[in-house]
Amino acid sequence: MASQTYGHGGLQIENSREEDQGKYECVAENSVGTEHSKAPNLYVKVRRVPPTFSRPPEPINEVMLGSSLNLSCIAVGSPMPHVKWMKGAQDLTPENNIPIGRNILELTNIQQSANYTCIAASSLGQIEAIAVIKVQSLPTAPTDVQISEVTATSVRLEWSYKGPEDLQYYVIQYKPKNANQAFSEISGIITMFYVVRALSPYTEYEFYVIAVNNIGRGPPSVPATCTTGETKMESAPRNVQVRPLSSSTMVITWEPPETPNGQVTGYKVYYTTNPNQPEASWDSQMVDNSELTTISELTPHAIYTVRVQAYTSMGAGPMSTPVQVKTQQGVPSQPSNFRATDIGETAVTLQWSKPTHSSENIVHYELYWNDTYANQDHHKRISNTESYTLDGLYPDTLYYIWLAARSQRGEGATTPPIPVRTKQYVPGAPPSNITAIATSPTTISLKWLPPPVERSNGRIIYYKVFHVEVGRSDSEATITTLNKTHLILDELKRWTEYKIWVLAGTSVGDGPRSHPIIVRTHEDGMYGF
């Protein structure tokens, strides 16, 4: 208590406290004696305010792994509270040094998420506020990836995740196992299961699952592998080769289908001297899971057509491309990989590989072709080479071309005919039967027919009609482009001669012009023809 007395008997108490409360009396003394005043009671009213947070800590604090953070906690009250921090049951503020009103907790190198509690306490009570520290880090790898519901083109994946929450989605990566190719990826999956579709049948795949949060992608899961189911075969045996061992025996070899879509269990070899018959009537021979067979008791000096078909548990696949062989010892086998490599309007470049057997005996090749327009067969003997440019062809015409090798012992089997359509070209002739008639003083009616079919050189897709007054230059002609074979020229001058000509065009360009015709429009008052 701080007090001060005054000469007139007054008492002043400054900064009163609770212990200043009580009875006070004034005592006067002199030489005569002592006198006491009445004793009034002094009551001190104490201001009591329980603790409250004027600035509580932030309730949610997201930080990066390894970062630092200061948590500030400020409380007020009367009396002023002591403020301390706790982590669970652990006191973080020394008991002998608890600050009053304000406490800042300094956190460094944060490694994991945790909850921190700020406690403000006084004689009037205690309050708490929790600050949650969330460490933002990449998610962990999903676990326990399971595969079920396997079909030929789809599988179902399920997985677990035991890492930090707040995931955004999952990613599935997959590819054929041991294949040298990039992973396919499915993103944005928000469930812990997914059906992966559009897979290739009878293929071993590996699958990875990746969790993603707002920081990025976590590590992939342990791979899960499975083989898709079988389905109907899509491809035929490849590289079928046939060679005669004698005039009555041939050896046939082949390679498995590229996409069998299942486990090949066997093959069926078809052979005939009449390939125009349906395959069901051909001779055939079953072969176990081998890629070679020998067929005997054949007709000597005959040309056989051979096809091979593979089998899986799902049934038979498509047949291979026909291969021909002549049962005559010493003649070459069929040239392989016969193809057109460059197709022009009137020429086509052909390439092939030498026959696999007896190629050292080849003296020349026999080239055959026909065209579907004239329906004529052609034949030409060419040198011992592996390419040839066949020219003198019609534009926009379908040809069938085939090839055989010849040795001193004779001509071998031909390749199957390959279809080749030459490119379109500009028409070789103008439109025909052009008629032009004046129908009024200002109009002329035109009609025509397309160029002859054999001179069209492709599909006629437009016509151009030119008209100009007689006496003017052709370069001044008005051009009308259309895809019809008739036209009315209008807005012409009365009683005026016009020169008119027409051309046809394909996708390649303009053909030649027709011979011009001269037509005069009518005078005023003239009608009819």
Short mmCIF file of C-alpha atoms in Angstrom, two decimals:
data_model
loop_
_atom_site.label_atom_id
_atom_site.label_comp_id
_atom_site.label_asym_id
_atom_site.label_seq_id
_atom_site.Cartn_x
_atom_site.Cartn_y
_atom_site.Cartn_z
CA MET A 1 0.00 0.00 0.00
CA ALA A 2 1.17 3.49 -0.79
CA SER A 3 -0.37 6.14 1.51
CA GLN A 4 0.05 9.74 2.31
CA THR A 5 -1.30 11.79 5.25
CA TYR A 6 -2.15 15.45 5.26
CA GLY A 7 -1.89 17.99 8.07
CA HIS A 8 -5.64 18.42 8.26
CA GLY A 9 -6.00 14.74 9.18
CA GLY A 10 -6.63 13.26 5.74
CA LEU A 11 -5.34 9.86 4.46
CA GLN A 12 -4.84 9.07 0.76
CA ILE A 13 -4.26 5.42 -0.39
CA GLU A 14 -2.80 4.95 -3.88
CA ASN A 15 -2.79 1.73 -5.93
CA SER A 16 -5.05 0.05 -3.48
CA ARG A 17 -4.80 -3.66 -3.18
CA GLU A 18 -6.96 -6.34 -1.74
CA GLU A 19 -4.93 -6.42 1.49
CA ASP A 20 -5.70 -2.70 2.02
CA GLN A 21 -9.20 -3.70 2.94
CA GLY A 22 -10.11 -3.29 6.72
CA LYS A 23 -11.05 -0.81 9.52
CA TYR A 24 -9.23 2.48 9.76
CA GLU A 25 -9.25 4.93 12.72
CA CYS A 26 -7.66 8.30 13.33
CA VAL A 27 -5.76 8.72 16.62
CA ALA A 28 -5.09 12.25 17.91
CA GLU A 29 -2.53 12.80 20.62
CA ASN A 30 -1.35 15.83 22.61
CA SER A 31 -0.12 16.62 26.08
CA VAL A 32 -3.53 16.31 27.49
CA GLY A 33 -4.20 12.87 26.10
CA THR A 34 -5.25 10.62 23.22
CA GLU A 35 -8.53 10.46 21.29
CA HIS A 36 -9.70 7.80 18.83
CA SER A 37 -12.10 8.44 15.97
CA LYS A 38 -14.80 6.04 14.89
CA ALA A 39 -13.38 3.11 12.90
CA PRO A 40 -14.93 3.05 9.39
CA ASN A 41 -14.54 -0.08 7.20
CA LEU A 42 -12.60 0.20 3.90
CA TYR A 43 -13.73 -2.24 1.26
CA VAL A 44 -11.39 -2.81 -1.76
CA LYS A 45 -13.21 -4.01 -4.88
CA VAL A 46 -10.92 -6.33 -6.83
CA ARG A 47 -11.38 -6.62 -10.69
CA ARG A 48 -11.42 -10.38 -11.53
CA VAL A 49 -11.41 -11.53 -15.21
CA PRO A 50 -10.91 -15.21 -16.12
CA PRO A 51 -8.25 -15.99 -18.78
CA THR A 52 -9.24 -15.54 -22.43
CA PHE A 53 -7.26 -15.72 -25.67
CA SER A 54 -6.80 -12.39 -27.36
CA ARG A 55 -4.83 -14.12 -30.14
CA PRO A 56 -5.14 -17.89 -30.14
CA PRO A 57 -2.71 -19.98 -32.23
CA GLU A 58 -3.69 -20.82 -35.83
CA PRO A 59 -5.77 -24.01 -35.60
CA ILE A 60 -4.40 -25.59 -38.83
CA ASN A 61 -0.81 -25.11 -39.97
CA GLU A 62 0.38 -26.83 -43.16
CA VAL A 63 4.14 -26.98 -43.57
CA MET A 64 6.62 -28.72 -45.83
CA LEU A 65 8.72 -31.55 -44.48
CA GLY A 66 11.84 -30.20 -42.68
CA SER A 67 10.60 -26.63 -42.47
CA SER A 68 10.32 -24.34 -39.38
CA LEU A 69 7.33 -22.60 -37.78
CA ASN A 70 6.61 -20.20 -34.87
CA LEU A 71 3.35 -20.76 -32.99
CA SER A 72 2.18 -17.62 -31.14
CA CYS A 73 -0.34 -17.75 -28.28
CA ILE A 74 -1.54 -14.57 -26.41
CA ALA A 75 -4.00 -14.57 -23.47
CA VAL A 76 -5.36 -11.84 -21.17
CA GLY A 77 -7.28 -11.75 -17.88
CA SER A 78 -7.17 -10.31 -14.40
CA PRO A 79 -5.02 -11.47 -12.92
CA MET A 80 -2.94 -12.00 -16.10
CA PRO A 81 -2.63 -15.70 -16.88
CA HIS A 82 0.50 -17.75 -17.33
CA VAL A 83 0.80 -19.23 -20.82
CA LYS A 84 2.54 -22.49 -21.65
CA TRP A 85 2.74 -25.07 -24.50
CA MET A 86 2.26 -28.83 -24.35
CA LYS A 87 2.60 -31.67 -26.91
CA GLY A 88 0.33 -34.43 -25.70
CA ALA A 89 1.30 -35.02 -22.07
CA GLN A 90 4.71 -33.42 -22.56
CA ASP A 91 5.35 -29.95 -21.10
CA LEU A 92 7.27 -27.81 -23.56
CA THR A 93 7.57 -24.74 -21.26
CA PRO A 94 9.81 -25.02 -18.17
CA GLU A 95 7.74 -24.77 -14.94
CA ASN A 96 10.16 -22.26 -13.45
CA ASN A 97 9.94 -19.95 -16.43
CA ILE A 98 6.34 -19.78 -17.57
CA PRO A 99 5.71 -16.45 -19.32
CA ILE A 100 2.72 -14.29 -18.53
CA GLY A 101 0.28 -13.33 -21.26
CA ARG A 102 2.30 -14.40 -24.31
CA ASN A 103 4.23 -17.51 -25.35
CA ILE A 104 5.84 -18.22 -28.73
CA LEU A 105 6.75 -21.84 -29.52
CA GLU A 106 9.58 -22.20 -32.05
CA LEU A 107 9.53 -25.41 -34.10
CA THR A 108 12.42 -26.34 -36.43
CA ASN A 109 13.06 -29.21 -38.89
CA ILE A 110 9.49 -30.49 -38.61
CA GLN A 111 9.36 -34.17 -39.60
CA GLN A 112 5.83 -35.28 -38.80
CA SER A 113 2.34 -34.02 -38.18
CA ALA A 114 1.39 -33.34 -34.52
CA ASN A 115 -1.02 -31.48 -32.24
CA TYR A 116 0.24 -28.75 -29.90
CA THR A 117 -1.82 -27.30 -26.99
CA CYS A 118 -1.56 -23.75 -25.64
CA ILE A 119 -2.72 -23.46 -21.99
CA ALA A 120 -3.50 -20.13 -20.32
CA ALA A 121 -4.07 -20.39 -16.54
CA SER A 122 -4.67 -18.05 -13.56
CA SER A 123 -6.29 -18.33 -10.17
CA LEU A 124 -9.62 -17.87 -11.95
CA GLY A 125 -9.30 -20.84 -14.25
CA GLN A 126 -7.57 -22.45 -17.22
CA ILE A 127 -8.26 -22.44 -20.99
CA GLU A 128 -6.76 -24.40 -23.91
CA ALA A 129 -6.33 -23.97 -27.69
CA ILE A 130 -5.02 -26.66 -30.06
CA ALA A 131 -2.75 -25.96 -33.05
CA VAL A 132 -2.57 -28.80 -35.60
CA ILE A 133 0.67 -29.11 -37.57
CA LYS A 134 0.17 -30.94 -40.89
CA VAL A 135 3.37 -31.92 -42.63
CA GLN A 136 2.88 -31.84 -46.38
CA SER A 137 4.86 -34.65 -48.01
CA LEU A 138 4.55 -36.98 -50.97
CA PRO A 139 2.21 -39.90 -50.37
CA THR A 140 3.54 -43.36 -49.67
CA ALA A 141 3.17 -46.21 -52.14
CA PRO A 142 -0.17 -48.06 -52.24
CA THR A 143 0.07 -51.62 -50.95
CA ASP A 144 -1.53 -55.02 -51.43
CA VAL A 145 -2.35 -54.56 -55.13
CA GLN A 146 -4.69 -57.44 -56.07
CA ILE A 147 -5.87 -58.55 -59.54
CA SER A 148 -9.22 -60.21 -60.19
CA GLU A 149 -11.92 -60.60 -62.85
CA VAL A 150 -9.38 -61.27 -65.60
CA THR A 151 -10.79 -61.42 -69.15
CA ALA A 152 -9.14 -61.35 -72.55
CA THR A 153 -9.15 -57.55 -72.64
CA SER A 154 -9.64 -56.32 -69.07
CA VAL A 155 -8.57 -56.85 -65.44
CA ARG A 156 -9.81 -55.46 -62.11
CA LEU A 157 -7.27 -53.93 -59.70
CA GLU A 158 -7.79 -53.32 -55.98
CA TRP A 159 -5.30 -51.87 -53.51
CA SER A 160 -4.84 -50.46 -50.02
CA TYR A 161 -3.37 -47.19 -48.81
CA LYS A 162 -1.98 -46.66 -45.32
CA GLY A 163 -0.09 -43.41 -45.74
CA PRO A 164 -1.05 -39.80 -44.98
CA GLU A 165 -4.54 -38.71 -45.85
CA ASP A 166 -5.52 -35.79 -48.11
CA LEU A 167 -4.91 -37.73 -51.32
CA GLN A 168 -6.25 -36.24 -54.51
CA TYR A 169 -6.37 -39.34 -56.72
CA TYR A 170 -4.56 -42.49 -57.88
CA VAL A 171 -2.71 -43.28 -61.10
CA ILE A 172 -2.40 -46.72 -62.73
CA GLN A 173 0.56 -47.41 -65.03
CA TYR A 174 0.74 -50.59 -67.08
CA LYS A 175 2.39 -52.20 -70.09
CA PRO A 176 3.15 -55.68 -71.42
CA LYS A 177 5.84 -57.17 -69.20
CA ASN A 178 9.35 -57.08 -70.68
CA ALA A 179 8.09 -55.02 -73.62
CA ASN A 180 10.33 -52.19 -74.71
CA GLN A 181 7.65 -49.53 -74.74
CA ALA A 182 6.35 -46.68 -72.61
CA PHE A 183 3.78 -47.24 -69.89
CA SER A 184 0.15 -46.53 -70.59
CA GLU A 185 -1.42 -44.43 -67.86
CA ILE A 186 -4.86 -43.95 -66.32
CA SER A 187 -5.13 -40.87 -64.09
CA GLY A 188 -7.75 -39.28 -61.86
CA ILE A 189 -8.94 -42.48 -60.11
CA ILE A 190 -10.67 -41.60 -56.82
CA THR A 191 -11.54 -45.14 -55.68
CA MET A 192 -9.25 -47.91 -54.48
CA PHE A 193 -10.31 -50.21 -57.31
CA TYR A 194 -10.42 -49.88 -61.08
CA VAL A 195 -11.11 -52.02 -64.17
CA VAL A 196 -8.39 -51.56 -66.80
CA ARG A 197 -9.80 -52.19 -70.27
CA ALA A 198 -8.65 -52.35 -73.91
CA LEU A 199 -5.83 -54.79 -73.13
CA SER A 200 -4.41 -57.23 -75.66
CA PRO A 201 -5.53 -60.84 -75.24
CA TYR A 202 -3.18 -63.52 -73.93
CA THR A 203 -0.53 -60.98 -72.90
CA GLU A 204 1.36 -60.76 -69.62
CA TYR A 205 1.00 -57.28 -68.14
CA GLU A 206 2.57 -55.51 -65.18
CA PHE A 207 0.60 -52.90 -63.24
CA TYR A 208 1.70 -50.17 -60.83
CA VAL A 209 -0.50 -47.94 -58.64
CA ILE A 210 0.66 -44.45 -57.59
CA ALA A 211 -0.94 -42.12 -55.03
CA VAL A 212 -1.07 -38.37 -55.75
CA ASN A 213 -1.63 -35.41 -53.40
CA ASN A 214 -1.25 -31.65 -53.78
CA ILE A 215 2.54 -31.99 -53.47
CA GLY A 216 2.91 -34.51 -56.28
CA ARG A 217 3.20 -38.20 -57.02
CA GLY A 218 4.46 -40.71 -54.51
CA PRO A 219 6.48 -43.81 -55.34
CA PRO A 220 4.83 -46.64 -57.31
CA SER A 221 3.51 -49.75 -55.67
CA VAL A 222 5.12 -53.14 -55.98
CA PRO A 223 4.20 -54.39 -59.48
CA ALA A 224 1.30 -56.77 -59.91
CA THR A 225 1.39 -59.04 -62.95
CA CYS A 226 -1.12 -61.22 -64.75
CA THR A 227 -1.78 -62.73 -68.17
CA THR A 228 -5.00 -61.73 -69.91
CA GLY A 229 -7.35 -64.43 -71.13
CA GLU A 230 -7.51 -66.01 -74.55
CA THR A 231 -9.84 -64.90 -77.29
CA LYS A 232 -10.44 -65.62 -80.93
CA MET A 233 -7.25 -65.52 -82.97
CA GLU A 234 -6.76 -62.42 -85.09
CA SER A 235 -3.75 -63.28 -87.25
CA ALA A 236 -2.58 -66.11 -89.45
CA PRO A 237 0.69 -68.06 -89.48
CA ARG A 238 3.47 -66.01 -91.07
CA ASN A 239 6.23 -66.53 -93.59
CA VAL A 240 4.83 -69.75 -95.02
CA GLN A 241 7.42 -71.35 -97.30
CA VAL A 242 7.02 -74.41 -99.49
CA ARG A 243 9.64 -76.29 -101.49
CA PRO A 244 9.47 -79.55 -103.44
CA LEU A 245 11.60 -82.43 -102.18
CA SER A 246 10.68 -84.46 -105.25
CA SER A 247 7.98 -84.53 -107.90
CA SER A 248 5.56 -85.96 -105.32
CA THR A 249 6.71 -84.52 -101.96
CA MET A 250 6.89 -81.03 -100.54
CA VAL A 251 8.14 -79.52 -97.27
CA ILE A 252 6.17 -76.68 -95.66
CA THR A 253 7.50 -74.39 -92.93
CA TRP A 254 5.98 -71.35 -91.22
CA GLU A 255 6.17 -69.04 -88.22
CA PRO A 256 3.50 -68.69 -85.50
CA PRO A 257 0.83 -65.98 -85.76
CA GLU A 258 1.93 -62.58 -84.55
CA THR A 259 -1.16 -62.18 -82.33
CA PRO A 260 -2.51 -65.65 -81.56
CA ASN A 261 -4.49 -64.29 -78.59
CA GLY A 262 -3.91 -67.63 -76.86
CA GLN A 263 -1.69 -70.68 -76.63
CA VAL A 264 -1.31 -72.29 -80.07
CA THR A 265 -2.19 -75.98 -79.72
CA GLY A 266 -1.71 -77.06 -83.35
CA TYR A 267 -1.90 -76.25 -87.04
CA LYS A 268 -3.83 -77.42 -90.07
CA VAL A 269 -2.17 -77.36 -93.49
CA TYR A 270 -4.46 -77.08 -96.53
CA TYR A 271 -3.25 -77.87 -100.07
CA THR A 272 -4.89 -78.21 -103.48
CA THR A 273 -4.28 -78.01 -107.20
CA ASN A 274 -7.59 -76.17 -107.66
CA PRO A 275 -7.49 -73.07 -105.44
CA ASN A 276 -10.84 -71.86 -106.80
CA GLN A 277 -12.62 -74.48 -104.73
CA PRO A 278 -13.64 -73.63 -101.15
CA GLU A 279 -11.01 -74.54 -98.55
CA ALA A 280 -13.35 -77.11 -97.03
CA SER A 281 -12.81 -79.30 -100.11
CA TRP A 282 -8.99 -78.97 -100.10
CA ASP A 283 -6.78 -81.74 -98.86
CA SER A 284 -5.48 -81.09 -95.36
CA GLN A 285 -3.11 -82.40 -92.74
CA MET A 286 -3.14 -81.75 -88.97
CA VAL A 287 0.17 -80.85 -87.35
CA ASP A 288 0.88 -80.84 -83.61
CA ASN A 289 2.46 -77.75 -82.11
CA SER A 290 5.26 -77.80 -84.70
CA GLU A 291 6.09 -75.39 -87.51
CA LEU A 292 7.16 -77.87 -90.18
CA THR A 293 5.53 -80.72 -92.05
CA THR A 294 6.10 -82.92 -95.10
CA ILE A 295 3.31 -83.90 -97.49
CA SER A 296 3.76 -86.83 -99.87
CA GLU A 297 1.86 -88.62 -102.64
CA LEU A 298 1.37 -85.43 -104.62
CA THR A 299 0.67 -85.19 -108.35
CA PRO A 300 3.99 -84.68 -110.20
CA HIS A 301 4.57 -81.47 -112.14
CA ALA A 302 1.43 -79.88 -110.69
CA ILE A 303 1.07 -76.47 -109.08
CA TYR A 304 -0.21 -76.69 -105.53
CA THR A 305 -1.63 -73.85 -103.46
CA VAL A 306 -0.88 -74.11 -99.74
CA ARG A 307 -2.42 -72.31 -96.75
CA VAL A 308 -1.82 -72.82 -93.01
CA GLN A 309 -4.23 -72.26 -90.13
CA ALA A 310 -3.43 -72.17 -86.39
CA TYR A 311 -5.58 -73.45 -83.52
CA THR A 312 -5.96 -72.38 -79.87
CA SER A 313 -8.43 -73.38 -77.20
CA MET A 314 -10.75 -70.77 -78.71
CA GLY A 315 -10.79 -72.49 -82.11
CA ALA A 316 -9.24 -71.92 -85.53
CA GLY A 317 -7.71 -68.64 -86.61
CA PRO A 318 -7.54 -67.05 -90.07
CA MET A 319 -5.70 -68.76 -92.89
CA SER A 320 -2.33 -67.64 -94.15
CA THR A 321 -1.84 -65.97 -97.49
CA PRO A 322 -1.82 -68.62 -100.27
CA VAL A 323 1.60 -69.87 -101.35
CA GLN A 324 2.12 -71.84 -104.54
CA VAL A 325 4.68 -74.52 -105.35
CA LYS A 326 5.35 -76.69 -108.37
CA THR A 327 6.03 -80.35 -107.70
CA GLN A 328 9.03 -80.48 -109.96
CA GLN A 329 12.50 -80.92 -108.60
CA GLY A 330 14.93 -78.16 -109.52
CA VAL A 331 12.43 -75.42 -110.35
CA PRO A 332 12.50 -72.33 -108.12
CA SER A 333 9.96 -71.83 -105.39
CA GLN A 334 7.62 -68.89 -105.35
CA PRO A 335 9.21 -65.40 -105.08
CA SER A 336 8.39 -63.84 -101.71
CA ASN A 337 7.29 -60.41 -100.53
CA PHE A 338 6.01 -59.44 -103.98
CA ARG A 339 4.66 -55.89 -103.71
CA ALA A 340 4.14 -52.55 -105.46
CA THR A 341 6.37 -49.86 -103.97
CA ASP A 342 5.68 -46.87 -106.22
CA ILE A 343 2.40 -46.37 -108.08
CA GLY A 344 2.02 -43.66 -110.69
CA GLU A 345 -0.53 -42.75 -113.33
CA THR A 346 0.87 -44.97 -116.08
CA ALA A 347 3.60 -47.00 -114.35
CA VAL A 348 4.13 -49.08 -111.21
CA THR A 349 7.40 -50.17 -109.60
CA LEU A 350 7.41 -53.77 -108.35
CA GLN A 351 9.79 -55.35 -105.85
CA TRP A 352 10.22 -58.87 -104.52
CA SER A 353 12.67 -61.21 -102.82
CA LYS A 354 14.30 -64.17 -104.49
CA PRO A 355 12.73 -67.57 -103.90
CA THR A 356 13.96 -69.23 -100.73
CA HIS A 357 14.81 -72.46 -102.55
CA SER A 358 16.70 -73.01 -105.82
CA SER A 359 17.29 -69.27 -106.19
CA GLU A 360 20.81 -69.92 -107.43
CA ASN A 361 19.35 -71.55 -110.56
CA ILE A 362 17.16 -68.64 -111.64
CA VAL A 363 17.77 -67.46 -115.21
CA HIS A 364 14.95 -64.89 -115.38
CA TYR A 365 11.46 -64.00 -114.13
CA GLU A 366 8.08 -64.22 -115.81
CA LEU A 367 5.81 -61.22 -115.09
CA TYR A 368 2.07 -61.49 -115.73
CA TRP A 369 -0.65 -58.86 -115.50
CA ASN A 370 -4.12 -57.99 -116.68
CA ASP A 371 -6.23 -54.88 -116.50
CA THR A 372 -9.84 -54.83 -115.45
CA TYR A 373 -10.77 -52.25 -118.09
CA ALA A 374 -9.66 -54.01 -121.27
CA ASN A 375 -9.76 -57.40 -119.53
CA GLN A 376 -6.59 -58.47 -121.32
CA ASP A 377 -3.79 -60.72 -120.06
CA HIS A 378 -0.19 -59.65 -120.57
CA HIS A 379 3.16 -61.39 -120.09
CA LYS A 380 6.74 -60.17 -120.09
CA ARG A 381 10.05 -61.89 -119.43
CA ILE A 382 12.40 -59.82 -117.29
CA SER A 383 16.00 -60.25 -116.18
CA ASN A 384 17.23 -61.82 -112.97
CA THR A 385 16.58 -58.85 -110.70
CA GLU A 386 14.46 -58.02 -107.68
CA SER A 387 12.64 -54.94 -108.96
CA TYR A 388 10.99 -53.81 -112.16
CA THR A 389 9.00 -50.79 -113.35
CA LEU A 390 5.99 -51.79 -115.41
CA ASP A 391 4.91 -48.90 -117.66
CA GLY A 392 2.45 -48.22 -120.45
CA LEU A 393 -0.53 -48.64 -118.11
CA TYR A 394 -3.86 -46.84 -118.13
CA PRO A 395 -4.46 -44.21 -115.42
CA ASP A 396 -7.03 -44.98 -112.71
CA THR A 397 -7.21 -48.65 -113.71
CA LEU A 398 -7.14 -51.76 -111.50
CA TYR A 399 -4.49 -54.29 -112.49
CA TYR A 400 -3.73 -57.76 -111.14
CA ILE A 401 -0.03 -58.61 -111.29
CA TRP A 402 1.80 -61.84 -110.47
CA LEU A 403 5.33 -63.18 -110.83
CA ALA A 404 7.19 -66.49 -111.25
CA ALA A 405 10.87 -67.42 -111.31
CA ARG A 406 12.31 -69.65 -114.04
CA SER A 407 15.34 -71.92 -113.99
CA GLN A 408 16.81 -74.23 -116.62
CA ARG A 409 14.45 -76.92 -115.30
CA GLY A 410 11.36 -74.80 -115.87
CA GLU A 411 9.08 -72.16 -114.45
CA GLY A 412 8.25 -72.30 -110.76
CA ALA A 413 5.02 -71.43 -108.99
CA THR A 414 3.69 -67.90 -109.33
CA THR A 415 2.94 -65.50 -106.54
CA PRO A 416 -0.72 -64.81 -105.76
CA PRO A 417 -1.92 -61.89 -107.92
CA ILE A 418 -1.66 -58.53 -106.15
CA PRO A 419 -4.18 -55.78 -106.98
CA VAL A 420 -2.72 -52.43 -108.02
CA ARG A 421 -4.76 -49.40 -109.07
CA THR A 422 -2.88 -46.74 -110.99
CA LYS A 423 -3.29 -43.14 -109.93
CA GLN A 424 -5.73 -40.77 -111.55
CA TYR A 425 -4.50 -38.33 -114.16
CA VAL A 426 -5.98 -35.34 -115.94
CA PRO A 427 -8.59 -36.35 -118.49
CA GLY A 428 -7.13 -37.31 -121.85
CA ALA A 429 -10.06 -35.91 -123.84
CA PRO A 430 -12.53 -33.01 -123.54
CA PRO A 431 -16.25 -33.40 -122.95
CA SER A 432 -18.13 -34.64 -126.02
CA ASN A 433 -21.37 -33.84 -127.87
CA ILE A 434 -21.39 -30.21 -126.82
CA THR A 435 -24.51 -28.33 -127.94
CA ALA A 436 -25.18 -24.63 -127.45
CA ILE A 437 -28.51 -22.97 -128.36
CA ALA A 438 -29.56 -19.35 -127.87
CA THR A 439 -32.85 -19.33 -125.95
CA SER A 440 -33.40 -15.53 -125.63
CA PRO A 441 -31.63 -12.26 -126.34
CA THR A 442 -29.59 -12.71 -123.14
CA THR A 443 -29.29 -16.50 -122.56
CA ILE A 444 -27.64 -19.54 -124.17
CA SER A 445 -28.40 -23.12 -123.12
CA LEU A 446 -25.45 -25.57 -123.03
CA LYS A 447 -25.34 -29.38 -122.77
CA TRP A 448 -22.52 -31.91 -123.07
CA LEU A 449 -21.42 -35.44 -122.23
CA PRO A 450 -18.38 -36.50 -120.13
CA PRO A 451 -15.15 -37.53 -121.86
CA PRO A 452 -15.10 -41.13 -123.11
CA VAL A 453 -14.60 -43.54 -120.20
CA GLU A 454 -11.32 -44.84 -121.58
CA ARG A 455 -9.98 -41.27 -121.71
CA SER A 456 -11.32 -40.02 -118.34
CA ASN A 457 -8.20 -41.15 -116.41
CA GLY A 458 -10.13 -40.96 -113.14
CA ARG A 459 -13.40 -39.69 -111.72
CA ILE A 460 -14.59 -36.47 -113.35
CA ILE A 461 -15.34 -34.12 -110.43
CA TYR A 462 -15.87 -30.80 -112.23
CA TYR A 463 -16.32 -29.03 -115.55
CA LYS A 464 -15.25 -25.55 -116.63
CA VAL A 465 -17.27 -23.57 -119.16
CA PHE A 466 -15.57 -20.62 -120.92
CA HIS A 467 -17.44 -17.96 -122.89
CA VAL A 468 -16.25 -14.72 -124.48
CA GLU A 469 -17.53 -12.33 -127.13
CA VAL A 470 -16.18 -13.11 -130.56
CA GLY A 471 -13.37 -10.72 -131.34
CA ARG A 472 -12.08 -10.58 -127.78
CA SER A 473 -9.07 -12.44 -126.44
CA ASP A 474 -9.53 -15.89 -124.90
CA SER A 475 -7.85 -14.58 -121.77
CA GLU A 476 -10.91 -12.33 -121.23
CA ALA A 477 -13.28 -15.31 -121.13
CA THR A 478 -15.64 -15.75 -118.20
CA ILE A 479 -15.14 -19.13 -116.47
CA THR A 480 -17.94 -21.06 -114.76
CA THR A 481 -17.00 -24.15 -112.72
CA LEU A 482 -19.70 -26.73 -111.98
CA ASN A 483 -20.24 -30.47 -111.51
CA LYS A 484 -23.18 -30.84 -113.89
CA THR A 485 -23.33 -31.46 -117.64
CA HIS A 486 -25.64 -28.57 -118.49
CA LEU A 487 -25.63 -24.82 -117.97
CA ILE A 488 -27.57 -21.72 -118.94
CA LEU A 489 -25.39 -18.70 -119.66
CA ASP A 490 -27.31 -15.54 -118.80
CA GLU A 491 -26.84 -11.78 -118.64
CA LEU A 492 -25.42 -11.87 -122.17
CA LYS A 493 -25.59 -9.06 -124.76
CA ARG A 494 -28.36 -9.02 -127.34
CA TRP A 495 -27.63 -10.16 -130.88
CA THR A 496 -24.00 -10.91 -130.02
CA GLU A 497 -21.79 -13.82 -131.09
CA TYR A 498 -20.11 -15.76 -128.28
CA LYS A 499 -17.30 -18.29 -128.46
CA ILE A 500 -17.82 -21.17 -126.00
CA TRP A 501 -15.66 -24.14 -125.00
CA VAL A 502 -15.68 -26.70 -122.15
CA LEU A 503 -13.13 -28.86 -120.29
CA ALA A 504 -13.38 -31.64 -117.69
CA GLY A 505 -11.23 -32.15 -114.61
CA THR A 506 -10.25 -34.88 -112.13
CA SER A 507 -8.67 -34.46 -108.69
CA VAL A 508 -5.34 -34.11 -110.52
CA GLY A 509 -6.36 -31.14 -112.65
CA ASP A 510 -7.81 -29.82 -115.93
CA GLY A 511 -8.08 -31.87 -119.09
CA PRO A 512 -7.86 -30.50 -122.64
CA ARG A 513 -10.33 -27.91 -123.94
CA SER A 514 -13.05 -28.77 -126.42
CA HIS A 515 -13.13 -27.15 -129.83
CA PRO A 516 -14.90 -23.79 -129.50
CA ILE A 517 -18.39 -23.30 -130.88
CA ILE A 518 -19.91 -19.97 -131.95
CA VAL A 519 -23.47 -19.01 -130.94
CA ARG A 520 -25.33 -15.70 -131.44
CA THR A 521 -27.93 -14.49 -128.98
CA HIS A 522 -31.38 -13.48 -130.26
CA GLU A 523 -32.54 -10.05 -131.30
CA ASP A 524 -35.24 -8.36 -129.27
CA GLY A 525 -38.57 -9.94 -130.08
CA MET A 526 -37.09 -13.27 -131.25
CA TYR A 527 -38.14 -16.32 -129.24
CA GLY A 528 -37.74 -20.04 -129.73
CA PHE A 529 -35.01 -21.74 -131.65
#
